[in-house]
PDB file of C-alpha atoms in Angstrom:
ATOM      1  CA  UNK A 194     -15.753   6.909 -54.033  1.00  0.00           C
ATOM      2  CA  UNK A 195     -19.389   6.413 -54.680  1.00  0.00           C
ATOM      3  CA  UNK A 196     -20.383   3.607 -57.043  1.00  0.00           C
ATOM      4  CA  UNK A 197     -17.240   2.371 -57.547  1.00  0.00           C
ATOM      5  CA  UNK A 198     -17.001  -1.627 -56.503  1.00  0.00           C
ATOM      6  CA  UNK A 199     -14.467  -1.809 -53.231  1.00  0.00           C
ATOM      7  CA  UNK A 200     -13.212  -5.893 -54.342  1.00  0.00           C
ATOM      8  CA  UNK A 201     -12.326  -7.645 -57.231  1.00  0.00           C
ATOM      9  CA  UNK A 202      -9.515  -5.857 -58.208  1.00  0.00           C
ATOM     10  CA  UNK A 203      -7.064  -6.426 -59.836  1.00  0.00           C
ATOM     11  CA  UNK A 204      -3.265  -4.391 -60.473  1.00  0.00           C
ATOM     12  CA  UNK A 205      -1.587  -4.059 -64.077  1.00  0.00           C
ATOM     13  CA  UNK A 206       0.912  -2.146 -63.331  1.00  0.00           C
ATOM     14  CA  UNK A 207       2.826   0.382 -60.418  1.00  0.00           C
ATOM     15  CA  UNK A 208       4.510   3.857 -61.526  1.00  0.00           C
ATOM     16  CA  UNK A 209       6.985   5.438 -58.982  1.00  0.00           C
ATOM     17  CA  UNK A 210       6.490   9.333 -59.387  1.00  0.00           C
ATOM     18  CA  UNK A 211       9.698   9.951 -57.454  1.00  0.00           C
ATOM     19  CA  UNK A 212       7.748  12.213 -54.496  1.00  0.00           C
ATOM     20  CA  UNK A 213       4.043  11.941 -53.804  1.00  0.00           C
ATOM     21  CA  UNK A 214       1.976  14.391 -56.242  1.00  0.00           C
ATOM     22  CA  UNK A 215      -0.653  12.238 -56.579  1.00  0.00           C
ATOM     23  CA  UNK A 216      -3.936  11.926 -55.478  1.00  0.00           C
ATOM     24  CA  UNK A 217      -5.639   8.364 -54.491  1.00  0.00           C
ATOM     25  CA  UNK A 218      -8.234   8.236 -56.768  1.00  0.00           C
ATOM     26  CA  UNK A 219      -9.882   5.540 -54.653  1.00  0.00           C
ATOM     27  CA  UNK A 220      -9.619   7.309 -51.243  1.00  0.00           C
ATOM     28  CA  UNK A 221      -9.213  11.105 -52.594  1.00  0.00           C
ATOM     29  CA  UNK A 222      -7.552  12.015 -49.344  1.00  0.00           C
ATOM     30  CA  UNK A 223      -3.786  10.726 -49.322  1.00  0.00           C
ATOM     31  CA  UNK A 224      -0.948  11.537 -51.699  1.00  0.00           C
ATOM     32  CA  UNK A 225       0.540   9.050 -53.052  1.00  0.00           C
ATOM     33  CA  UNK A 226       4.012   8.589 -54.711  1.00  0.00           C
ATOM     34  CA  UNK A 227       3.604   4.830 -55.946  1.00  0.00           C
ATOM     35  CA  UNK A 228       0.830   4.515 -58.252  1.00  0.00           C
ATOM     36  CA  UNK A 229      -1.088   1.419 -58.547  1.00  0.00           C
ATOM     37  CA  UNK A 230      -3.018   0.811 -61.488  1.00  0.00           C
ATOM     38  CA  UNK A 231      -5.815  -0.968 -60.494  1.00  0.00           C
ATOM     39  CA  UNK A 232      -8.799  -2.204 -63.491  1.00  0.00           C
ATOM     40  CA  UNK A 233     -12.188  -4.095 -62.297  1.00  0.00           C
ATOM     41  CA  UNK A 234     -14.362  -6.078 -64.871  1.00  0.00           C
ATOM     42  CA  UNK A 235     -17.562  -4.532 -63.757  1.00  0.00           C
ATOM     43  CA  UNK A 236     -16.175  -0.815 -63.619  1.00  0.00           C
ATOM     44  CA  UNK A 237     -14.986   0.829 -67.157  1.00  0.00           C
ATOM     45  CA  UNK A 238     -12.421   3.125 -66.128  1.00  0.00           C
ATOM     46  CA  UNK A 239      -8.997   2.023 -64.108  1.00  0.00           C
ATOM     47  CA  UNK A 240      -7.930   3.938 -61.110  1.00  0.00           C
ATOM     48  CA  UNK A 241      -4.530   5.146 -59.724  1.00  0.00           C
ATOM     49  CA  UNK A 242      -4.381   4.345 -55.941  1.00  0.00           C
ATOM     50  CA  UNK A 243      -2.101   3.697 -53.221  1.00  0.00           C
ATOM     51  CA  UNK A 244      -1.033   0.699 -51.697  1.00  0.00           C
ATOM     52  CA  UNK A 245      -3.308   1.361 -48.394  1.00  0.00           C
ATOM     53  CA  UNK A 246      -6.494   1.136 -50.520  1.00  0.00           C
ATOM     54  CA  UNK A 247      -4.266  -0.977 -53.633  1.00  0.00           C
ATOM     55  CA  UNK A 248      -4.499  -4.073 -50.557  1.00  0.00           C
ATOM     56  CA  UNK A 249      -8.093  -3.287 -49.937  1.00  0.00           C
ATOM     57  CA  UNK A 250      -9.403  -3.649 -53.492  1.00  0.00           C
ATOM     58  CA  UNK A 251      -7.413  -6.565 -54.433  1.00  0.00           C
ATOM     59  CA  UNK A 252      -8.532  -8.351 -50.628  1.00  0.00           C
ATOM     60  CA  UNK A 253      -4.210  -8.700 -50.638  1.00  0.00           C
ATOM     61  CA  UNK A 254      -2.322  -7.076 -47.809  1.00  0.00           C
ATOM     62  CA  UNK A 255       1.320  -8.690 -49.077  1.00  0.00           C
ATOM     63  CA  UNK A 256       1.091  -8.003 -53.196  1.00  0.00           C
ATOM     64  CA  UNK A 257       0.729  -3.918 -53.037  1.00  0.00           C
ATOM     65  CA  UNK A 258       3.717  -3.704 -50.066  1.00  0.00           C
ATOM     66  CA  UNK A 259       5.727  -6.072 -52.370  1.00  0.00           C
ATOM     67  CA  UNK A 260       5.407  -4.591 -55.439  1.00  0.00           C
ATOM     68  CA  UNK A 261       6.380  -1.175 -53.778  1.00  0.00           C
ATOM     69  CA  UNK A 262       9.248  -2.701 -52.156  1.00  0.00           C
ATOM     70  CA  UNK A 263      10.504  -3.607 -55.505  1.00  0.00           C
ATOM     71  CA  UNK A 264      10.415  -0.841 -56.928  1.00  0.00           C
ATOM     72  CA  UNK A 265      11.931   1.237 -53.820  1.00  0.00           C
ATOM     73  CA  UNK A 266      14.690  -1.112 -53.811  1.00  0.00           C
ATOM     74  CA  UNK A 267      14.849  -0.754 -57.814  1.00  0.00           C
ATOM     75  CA  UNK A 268      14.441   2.983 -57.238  1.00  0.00           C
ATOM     76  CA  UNK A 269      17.954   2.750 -54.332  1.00  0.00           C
ATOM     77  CA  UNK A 270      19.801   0.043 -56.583  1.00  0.00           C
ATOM     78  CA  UNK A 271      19.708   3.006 -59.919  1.00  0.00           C
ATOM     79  CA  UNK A 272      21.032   5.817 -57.772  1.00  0.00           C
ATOM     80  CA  UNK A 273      23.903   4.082 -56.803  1.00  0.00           C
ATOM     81  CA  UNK A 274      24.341   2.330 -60.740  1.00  0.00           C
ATOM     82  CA  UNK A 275      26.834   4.792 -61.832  1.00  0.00           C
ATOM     83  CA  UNK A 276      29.217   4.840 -58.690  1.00  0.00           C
ATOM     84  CA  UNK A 277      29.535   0.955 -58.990  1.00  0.00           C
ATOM     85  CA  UNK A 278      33.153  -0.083 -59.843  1.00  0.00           C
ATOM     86  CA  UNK A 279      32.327  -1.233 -63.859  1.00  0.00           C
ATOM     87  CA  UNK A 280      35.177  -3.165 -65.145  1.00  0.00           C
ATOM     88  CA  UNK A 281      37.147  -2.373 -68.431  1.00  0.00           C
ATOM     89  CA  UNK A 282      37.343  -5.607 -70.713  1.00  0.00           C
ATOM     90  CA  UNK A 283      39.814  -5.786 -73.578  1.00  0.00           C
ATOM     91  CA  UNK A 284      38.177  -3.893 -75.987  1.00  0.00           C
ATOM     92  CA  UNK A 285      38.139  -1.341 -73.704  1.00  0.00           C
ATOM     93  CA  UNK A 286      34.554  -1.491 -72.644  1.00  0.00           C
ATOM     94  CA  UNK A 287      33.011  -0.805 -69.787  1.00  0.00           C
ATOM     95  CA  UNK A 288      30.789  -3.725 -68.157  1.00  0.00           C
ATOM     96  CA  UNK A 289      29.265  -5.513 -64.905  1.00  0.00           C
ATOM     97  CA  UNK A 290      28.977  -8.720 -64.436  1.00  0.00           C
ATOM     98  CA  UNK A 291      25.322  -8.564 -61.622  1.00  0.00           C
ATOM     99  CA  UNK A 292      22.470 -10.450 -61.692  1.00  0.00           C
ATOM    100  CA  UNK A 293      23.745 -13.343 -63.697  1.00  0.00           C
ATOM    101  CA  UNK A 294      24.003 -10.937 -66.538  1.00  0.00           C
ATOM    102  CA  UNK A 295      26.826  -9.012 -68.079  1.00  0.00           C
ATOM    103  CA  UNK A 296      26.308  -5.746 -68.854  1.00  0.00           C
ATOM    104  CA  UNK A 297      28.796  -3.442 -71.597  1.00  0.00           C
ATOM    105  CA  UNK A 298      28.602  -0.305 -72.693  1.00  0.00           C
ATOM    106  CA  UNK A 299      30.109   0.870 -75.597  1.00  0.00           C
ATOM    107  CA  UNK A 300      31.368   3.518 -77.977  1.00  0.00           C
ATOM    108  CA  UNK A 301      29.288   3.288 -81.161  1.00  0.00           C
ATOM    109  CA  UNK A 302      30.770   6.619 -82.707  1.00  0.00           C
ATOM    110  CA  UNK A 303      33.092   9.367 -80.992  1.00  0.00           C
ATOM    111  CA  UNK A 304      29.825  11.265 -80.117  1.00  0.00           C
ATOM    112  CA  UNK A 305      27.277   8.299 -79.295  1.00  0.00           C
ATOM    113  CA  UNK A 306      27.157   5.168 -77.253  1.00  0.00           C
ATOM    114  CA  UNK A 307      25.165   1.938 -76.844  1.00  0.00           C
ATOM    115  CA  UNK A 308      24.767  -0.740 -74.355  1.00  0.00           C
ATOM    116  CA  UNK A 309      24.550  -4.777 -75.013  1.00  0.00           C
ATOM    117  CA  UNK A 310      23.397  -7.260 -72.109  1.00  0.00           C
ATOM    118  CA  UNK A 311      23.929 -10.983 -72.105  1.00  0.00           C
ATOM    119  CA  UNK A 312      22.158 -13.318 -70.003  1.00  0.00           C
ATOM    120  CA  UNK A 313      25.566 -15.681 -68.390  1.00  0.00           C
ATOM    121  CA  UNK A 314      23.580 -18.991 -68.168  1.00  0.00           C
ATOM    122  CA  UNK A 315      21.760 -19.259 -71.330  1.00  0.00           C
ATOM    123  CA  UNK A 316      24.012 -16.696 -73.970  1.00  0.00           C
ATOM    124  CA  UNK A 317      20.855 -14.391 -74.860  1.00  0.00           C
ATOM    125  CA  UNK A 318      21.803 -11.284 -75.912  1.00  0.00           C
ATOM    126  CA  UNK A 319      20.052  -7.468 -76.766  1.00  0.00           C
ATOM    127  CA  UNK A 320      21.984  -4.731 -78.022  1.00  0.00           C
ATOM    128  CA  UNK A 321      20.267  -1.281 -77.450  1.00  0.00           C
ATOM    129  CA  UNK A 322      18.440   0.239 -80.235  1.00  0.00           C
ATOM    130  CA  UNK A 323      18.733   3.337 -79.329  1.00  0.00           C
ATOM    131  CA  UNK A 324      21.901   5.991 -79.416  1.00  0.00           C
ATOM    132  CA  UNK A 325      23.008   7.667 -76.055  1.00  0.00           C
ATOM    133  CA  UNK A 326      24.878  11.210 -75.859  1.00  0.00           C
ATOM    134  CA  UNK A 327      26.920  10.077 -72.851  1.00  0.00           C
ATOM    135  CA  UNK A 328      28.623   6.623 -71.210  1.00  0.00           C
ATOM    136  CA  UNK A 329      26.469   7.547 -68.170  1.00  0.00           C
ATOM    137  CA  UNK A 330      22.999   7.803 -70.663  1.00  0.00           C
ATOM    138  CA  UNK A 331      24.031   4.219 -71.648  1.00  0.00           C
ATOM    139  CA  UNK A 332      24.487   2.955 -68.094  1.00  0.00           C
ATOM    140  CA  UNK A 333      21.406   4.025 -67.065  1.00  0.00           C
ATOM    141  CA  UNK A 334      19.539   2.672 -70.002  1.00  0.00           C
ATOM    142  CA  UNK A 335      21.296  -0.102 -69.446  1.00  0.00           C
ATOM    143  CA  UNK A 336      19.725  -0.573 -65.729  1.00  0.00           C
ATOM    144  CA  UNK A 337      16.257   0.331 -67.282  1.00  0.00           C
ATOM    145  CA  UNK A 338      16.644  -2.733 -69.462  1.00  0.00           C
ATOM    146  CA  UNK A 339      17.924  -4.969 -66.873  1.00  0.00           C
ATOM    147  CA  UNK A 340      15.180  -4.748 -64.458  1.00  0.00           C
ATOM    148  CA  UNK A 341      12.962  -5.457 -67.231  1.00  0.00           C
ATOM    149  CA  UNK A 342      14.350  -8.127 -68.753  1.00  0.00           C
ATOM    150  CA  UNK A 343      14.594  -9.491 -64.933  1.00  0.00           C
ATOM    151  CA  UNK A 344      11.261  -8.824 -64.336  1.00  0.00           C
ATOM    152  CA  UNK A 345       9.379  -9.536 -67.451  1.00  0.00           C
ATOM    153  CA  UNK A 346      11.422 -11.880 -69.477  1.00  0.00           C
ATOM    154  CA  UNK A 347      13.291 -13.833 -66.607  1.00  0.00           C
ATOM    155  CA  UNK A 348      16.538 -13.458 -67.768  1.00  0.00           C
ATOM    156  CA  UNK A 349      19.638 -13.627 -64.649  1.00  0.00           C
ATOM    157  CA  UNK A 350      19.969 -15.156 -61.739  1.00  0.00           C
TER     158      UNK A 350
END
């Protein structure tokens, strides 16, 4: 792309788009699924690229194929979330124990249902905020806010 600096990158963030509908706006010629969000101090407007041209701009040809791998493997790990054997504790709630966290969903009312996950090591806890329509909408939530507590707070193992 013409005038745009090819080094001194640096990512913020990667989206998974689930197939690849996007364009590289660094490239323009390969469709990419996992977005990088690149930003450069001397350039005013961030790009969405791939992790071909994601390891050229950033002059790092580990970082982009890691932080794809994660979330590929993050991406595998949430298809199979629901078909994992969740135990029933004596309240009747569902949980996991994965990840040095324990994970319960519960009934809040006989139409909604919430989630709570407790880091095992240090007794943190977050309850969901928000009301889901289904057990299922409350286990997947529930992964959501795993990974990121994982990822961005440190919580587990």
């Amino acid at each position: 792309m013409p005038g745009v600096p090819h080094k001194g990158w640096t990512c913020t963030s990667v989206d998974d788009l689930g197939a690849p509908n996007q364009l590289c706006e660094m490239c323009e010629t390969q469709d990419i699924r996992y977005v990088h969000h690149m930003e450069h101090p001397d350039y005013p407007e961030g790009l969405g690229v791939g992790c071909v041209c994601a390891e050229n701009m950033e002059n790092d040809y580990e970082g982009p194929r890691r932080r794809e791998r994660a979330l590929r493997n993050a991406a595998q790990r949430k298809q199979r979330w629901l078909s994992r054997k969740w135990k029933v504790s004596t309240q009747g709630n569902a949980y996991l124990n994965t990840d040095g966290l324990n994970i319960t969903v519960f009934q809040r009312t006989p139409t909604l249902w919430g989630a709570r996950i407790e880091d095992r090591a240090t007794g943190r806890s977050v309850s969901s905020k928000r009301p889901h329509k289904t057990e299922d909408a409350a286990k997947l939530a529930a992964f959501d806010a795993m990974i990121f507590l994982k990822e961005e707070r440190g919580w587990g193992a």
